[in-house]
CSV table of C-alpha atoms in Angstrom, one decimal:
chain,number,residue,atom,x,y,z
A,1,UNK,CA,-4.2,-33.2,30.8
A,2,UNK,CA,-7.2,-30.9,31.1
A,3,UNK,CA,-4.9,-27.9,31.2
A,4,UNK,CA,-3.1,-29.2,28.1
A,5,UNK,CA,-6.5,-29.6,26.3
A,6,UNK,CA,-7.5,-26.1,27.2
A,7,UNK,CA,-4.2,-24.8,25.9
A,8,UNK,CA,-4.7,-26.5,22.6
A,9,UNK,CA,-8.2,-25.1,22.4
A,10,UNK,CA,-6.9,-21.6,23.0
A,11,UNK,CA,-4.3,-22.0,20.3
A,12,UNK,CA,-6.9,-23.2,17.9
A,13,UNK,CA,-9.2,-20.3,18.7
A,14,UNK,CA,-6.3,-17.9,18.1
A,15,UNK,CA,-5.5,-19.5,14.7
A,16,UNK,CA,-9.2,-19.2,13.7
A,17,UNK,CA,-9.2,-15.6,14.7
A,18,UNK,CA,-6.1,-14.8,12.6
A,19,UNK,CA,-7.7,-16.5,9.6
A,20,UNK,CA,-10.9,-14.5,9.9
A,21,UNK,CA,-9.4,-11.1,9.2
A,22,UNK,CA,-10.4,-9.8,5.8
A,23,UNK,CA,-9.5,-6.6,3.8
A,24,UNK,CA,-13.0,-5.2,4.4
A,25,UNK,CA,-12.7,-5.8,8.2
A,26,UNK,CA,-9.3,-4.1,8.3
A,27,UNK,CA,-10.7,-1.2,6.3
A,28,UNK,CA,-13.7,-0.9,8.7
A,29,UNK,CA,-11.4,-1.0,11.8
A,30,UNK,CA,-8.6,1.3,10.6
A,31,UNK,CA,-7.9,4.2,13.0
A,32,UNK,CA,-8.8,7.8,12.1
A,33,UNK,CA,-5.0,8.5,11.8
A,34,UNK,CA,-5.0,6.2,8.7
A,35,UNK,CA,-8.3,7.1,7.2
A,36,UNK,CA,-9.2,10.6,8.6
A,37,UNK,CA,-11.7,11.4,5.8
A,38,UNK,CA,-13.9,8.3,6.5
A,39,UNK,CA,-15.6,7.6,9.8
A,40,UNK,CA,-16.6,4.0,10.6
A,41,UNK,CA,-20.2,4.3,9.5
A,42,UNK,CA,-19.2,5.8,6.2
A,43,UNK,CA,-16.8,2.9,5.6
A,44,UNK,CA,-19.6,0.4,6.4
A,45,UNK,CA,-21.8,2.1,3.9
A,46,UNK,CA,-19.1,1.9,1.3
A,47,UNK,CA,-18.7,-1.8,1.8
A,48,UNK,CA,-22.4,-2.4,1.6
A,49,UNK,CA,-22.7,-0.3,-1.6
A,50,UNK,CA,-19.9,-2.3,-3.2
A,51,UNK,CA,-21.2,-5.7,-2.1
A,52,UNK,CA,-24.7,-4.8,-3.4
A,53,UNK,CA,-23.3,-3.8,-6.8
A,54,UNK,CA,-24.3,-0.2,-6.3
A,55,UNK,CA,-22.1,2.6,-7.8
A,56,UNK,CA,-23.4,5.0,-5.1
A,57,UNK,CA,-20.6,7.1,-3.5
A,58,UNK,CA,-20.4,8.1,0.1
A,59,UNK,CA,-19.7,11.6,1.4
A,60,UNK,CA,-16.4,11.9,3.3
A,61,UNK,CA,-15.7,14.4,6.0
A,62,UNK,CA,-14.7,17.0,3.4
A,63,UNK,CA,-18.0,16.5,1.6
A,64,UNK,CA,-16.3,14.8,-1.2
A,65,UNK,CA,-17.1,11.6,-2.9
A,66,UNK,CA,-15.6,8.3,-1.7
A,67,UNK,CA,-16.2,4.7,-3.0
A,68,UNK,CA,-14.7,1.3,-3.0
A,69,UNK,CA,-13.6,0.3,-6.5
A,70,UNK,CA,-12.3,-3.3,-5.9
A,71,UNK,CA,-12.7,-5.7,-3.1
A,72,UNK,CA,-11.6,-9.3,-2.4
A,73,UNK,CA,-10.9,-11.1,0.9
A,74,UNK,CA,-7.2,-10.0,0.7
A,75,UNK,CA,-7.4,-6.6,-0.9
A,76,UNK,CA,-9.5,-3.4,-1.1
A,77,UNK,CA,-9.1,-0.4,-3.3
A,78,UNK,CA,-11.0,2.9,-3.0
A,79,UNK,CA,-11.3,6.4,-4.3
A,80,UNK,CA,-10.9,8.7,-1.4
A,81,UNK,CA,-11.3,12.1,-3.1
A,82,UNK,CA,-11.2,13.4,-6.7
A,83,UNK,CA,-7.4,13.4,-6.4
A,84,UNK,CA,-6.5,10.5,-4.1
A,85,UNK,CA,-6.9,6.8,-3.9
A,86,UNK,CA,-5.9,4.0,-1.5
A,87,UNK,CA,-5.2,0.3,-1.5
A,88,UNK,CA,-5.3,-1.9,1.6
A,89,UNK,CA,-4.0,-5.5,1.4
A,90,UNK,CA,-3.3,-8.3,3.8
A,91,UNK,CA,0.2,-9.7,4.1
A,92,UNK,CA,0.9,-13.2,5.4
A,93,UNK,CA,3.2,-13.0,8.4
A,94,UNK,CA,4.6,-15.8,10.5
A,95,UNK,CA,1.5,-17.0,12.5
A,96,UNK,CA,-0.2,-13.7,11.9
A,97,UNK,CA,-1.3,-11.1,9.3
A,98,UNK,CA,0.1,-7.7,8.5
A,99,UNK,CA,-1.4,-4.9,6.4
A,100,UNK,CA,0.1,-2.8,3.7
A,101,UNK,CA,-1.7,0.5,3.1
A,102,UNK,CA,-0.9,2.5,0.0
A,103,UNK,CA,-2.2,6.1,-0.4
A,104,UNK,CA,-1.8,7.7,-3.8
A,105,UNK,CA,-2.2,11.4,-4.5
A,106,UNK,CA,-2.3,13.0,-8.0
A,107,UNK,CA,-0.8,16.5,-8.0
A,108,UNK,CA,-1.2,16.0,-11.0
A,109,UNK,CA,1.4,13.3,-11.2
A,110,UNK,CA,0.7,10.3,-9.1
A,111,UNK,CA,2.8,9.7,-6.0
A,112,UNK,CA,2.2,6.9,-3.5
A,113,UNK,CA,3.1,6.5,0.2
A,114,UNK,CA,3.5,2.9,1.4
A,115,UNK,CA,3.1,2.0,5.0
A,116,UNK,CA,3.0,-1.4,6.7
A,117,UNK,CA,1.1,-2.2,9.9
A,118,UNK,CA,0.3,-5.2,12.1
A,119,UNK,CA,-3.3,-6.5,12.2
A,120,UNK,CA,-4.1,-4.0,14.9
A,121,UNK,CA,-2.9,-1.1,12.8
A,122,UNK,CA,0.3,-0.6,14.9
A,123,UNK,CA,3.1,0.5,12.5
A,124,UNK,CA,5.7,-2.2,11.9
A,125,UNK,CA,9.4,-1.4,12.0
A,126,UNK,CA,10.5,1.0,9.3
A,127,UNK,CA,12.6,-1.7,7.7
A,128,UNK,CA,9.4,-3.5,6.6
A,129,UNK,CA,9.5,-1.1,3.6
A,130,UNK,CA,12.2,1.4,2.8
A,131,UNK,CA,11.2,4.1,0.4
A,132,UNK,CA,13.6,4.0,-2.6
A,133,UNK,CA,15.8,7.0,-3.2
A,134,UNK,CA,16.6,8.4,-6.7
A,135,UNK,CA,19.8,6.3,-6.7
A,136,UNK,CA,17.6,3.1,-6.5
A,137,UNK,CA,15.9,4.1,-9.8
A,138,UNK,CA,19.1,4.5,-11.8
A,139,UNK,CA,19.9,2.3,-14.8
A,140,UNK,CA,23.5,1.3,-15.4
A,141,UNK,CA,23.8,4.3,-17.7
A,142,UNK,CA,22.1,6.4,-15.1
A,143,UNK,CA,24.8,5.4,-12.5
A,144,UNK,CA,27.4,6.7,-14.9
A,145,UNK,CA,25.5,10.0,-15.2
A,146,UNK,CA,24.4,10.4,-11.6
A,147,UNK,CA,25.5,14.0,-11.3
A,148,UNK,CA,23.4,15.0,-14.2
A,149,UNK,CA,20.4,13.0,-12.9
A,150,UNK,CA,20.7,14.7,-9.5
A,151,UNK,CA,20.7,18.1,-11.1
A,152,UNK,CA,17.6,17.3,-13.1
A,153,UNK,CA,15.7,15.0,-10.8
A,154,UNK,CA,15.6,16.3,-7.2
A,155,UNK,CA,13.0,13.7,-6.1
A,156,UNK,CA,11.1,10.7,-7.5
A,157,UNK,CA,7.4,10.4,-8.1
A,158,UNK,CA,6.0,6.9,-8.3
A,159,UNK,CA,2.6,5.1,-7.9
A,160,UNK,CA,2.5,1.8,-6.0
A,161,UNK,CA,0.3,-1.2,-6.4
A,162,UNK,CA,0.3,-4.5,-4.4
A,163,UNK,CA,-0.6,-7.8,-6.0
A,164,UNK,CA,-1.8,-10.3,-3.4
A,165,UNK,CA,-1.6,-13.3,-5.8
A,166,UNK,CA,2.2,-12.8,-6.3
A,167,UNK,CA,2.9,-10.9,-3.0
A,168,UNK,CA,4.7,-8.2,-5.0
A,169,UNK,CA,4.6,-4.5,-4.7
A,170,UNK,CA,5.3,-2.6,-7.9
A,171,UNK,CA,6.3,1.1,-8.0
A,172,UNK,CA,5.9,2.7,-11.3
A,173,UNK,CA,7.9,5.8,-12.4
A,174,UNK,CA,5.6,8.8,-12.8
A,175,UNK,CA,8.1,11.5,-13.5
A,176,UNK,CA,7.0,11.8,-17.1
A,177,UNK,CA,3.7,13.3,-15.7
A,178,UNK,CA,5.7,16.0,-13.8
A,179,UNK,CA,8.8,17.0,-15.7
A,180,UNK,CA,8.6,18.9,-19.0
A,181,UNK,CA,8.9,16.6,-22.0
A,182,UNK,CA,12.3,17.9,-23.0
A,183,UNK,CA,13.8,17.3,-19.5
A,184,UNK,CA,12.2,13.9,-19.1
A,185,UNK,CA,13.5,13.0,-22.5
A,186,UNK,CA,17.0,13.6,-21.2
A,187,UNK,CA,16.6,11.6,-18.0
A,188,UNK,CA,14.4,8.8,-19.2
A,189,UNK,CA,17.2,6.5,-20.4
A,190,UNK,CA,18.8,6.9,-16.9
A,191,UNK,CA,15.8,5.8,-14.9
A,192,UNK,CA,14.1,2.5,-14.5
A,193,UNK,CA,10.4,2.4,-15.5
A,194,UNK,CA,9.5,0.4,-12.3
A,195,UNK,CA,10.8,-1.2,-9.2
A,196,UNK,CA,9.4,-4.5,-7.8
A,197,UNK,CA,9.4,-5.7,-4.2
A,198,UNK,CA,8.4,-9.1,-2.8
A,199,UNK,CA,6.9,-9.7,0.7
A,200,UNK,CA,9.0,-12.3,2.6
A,201,UNK,CA,6.8,-12.7,5.7
A,202,UNK,CA,8.4,-9.8,7.5
A,203,UNK,CA,9.4,-7.1,5.0
A,204,UNK,CA,9.5,-6.1,1.3
A,205,UNK,CA,12.7,-6.9,-0.4
A,206,UNK,CA,13.6,-5.6,-3.8
A,207,UNK,CA,13.5,-8.0,-6.8
A,208,UNK,CA,16.4,-7.4,-9.1
């Protein structure tokens, strides 16, 4: 009986530990491979500045300005440099918590990279999010003109944003900021303005 009680106590302690993870804690503990520009002390300063209502920026390792722009228990957004931003959000997983990390670079058109990790920042299986190809962005009319699309659109550019309240990831088409107006005018009817994915406790699946 005593052994059973101890087992229940251990399970309860584990459950509490899982529930205590927050977006700010995940940001603080992210490995350098994920946030190479920000050491741990800099991240702690950024959290403190935001929580105190200060607009003070922190110096990153490239001597640029970094600051947190939004923070909740489930999500954190930050400006990393003058041309890059990131969002970190917690994902409910069966008996655990996963993390989606989105880094967006503006060159000058915005383009995001989406990666999913477990709570210890170990990358999850690649199927947790599959980066869409140009073909995934085609409208019905675009599918009929796929040869022309491929000739004019060698790759897609899109910005990503995760909404914890709906557990949805939205990718927004940003090709209009990259292609010339005349070329984008040709391909615009053939491409969707955005793609939406929903987290299903193990992976992002596209909402059609």
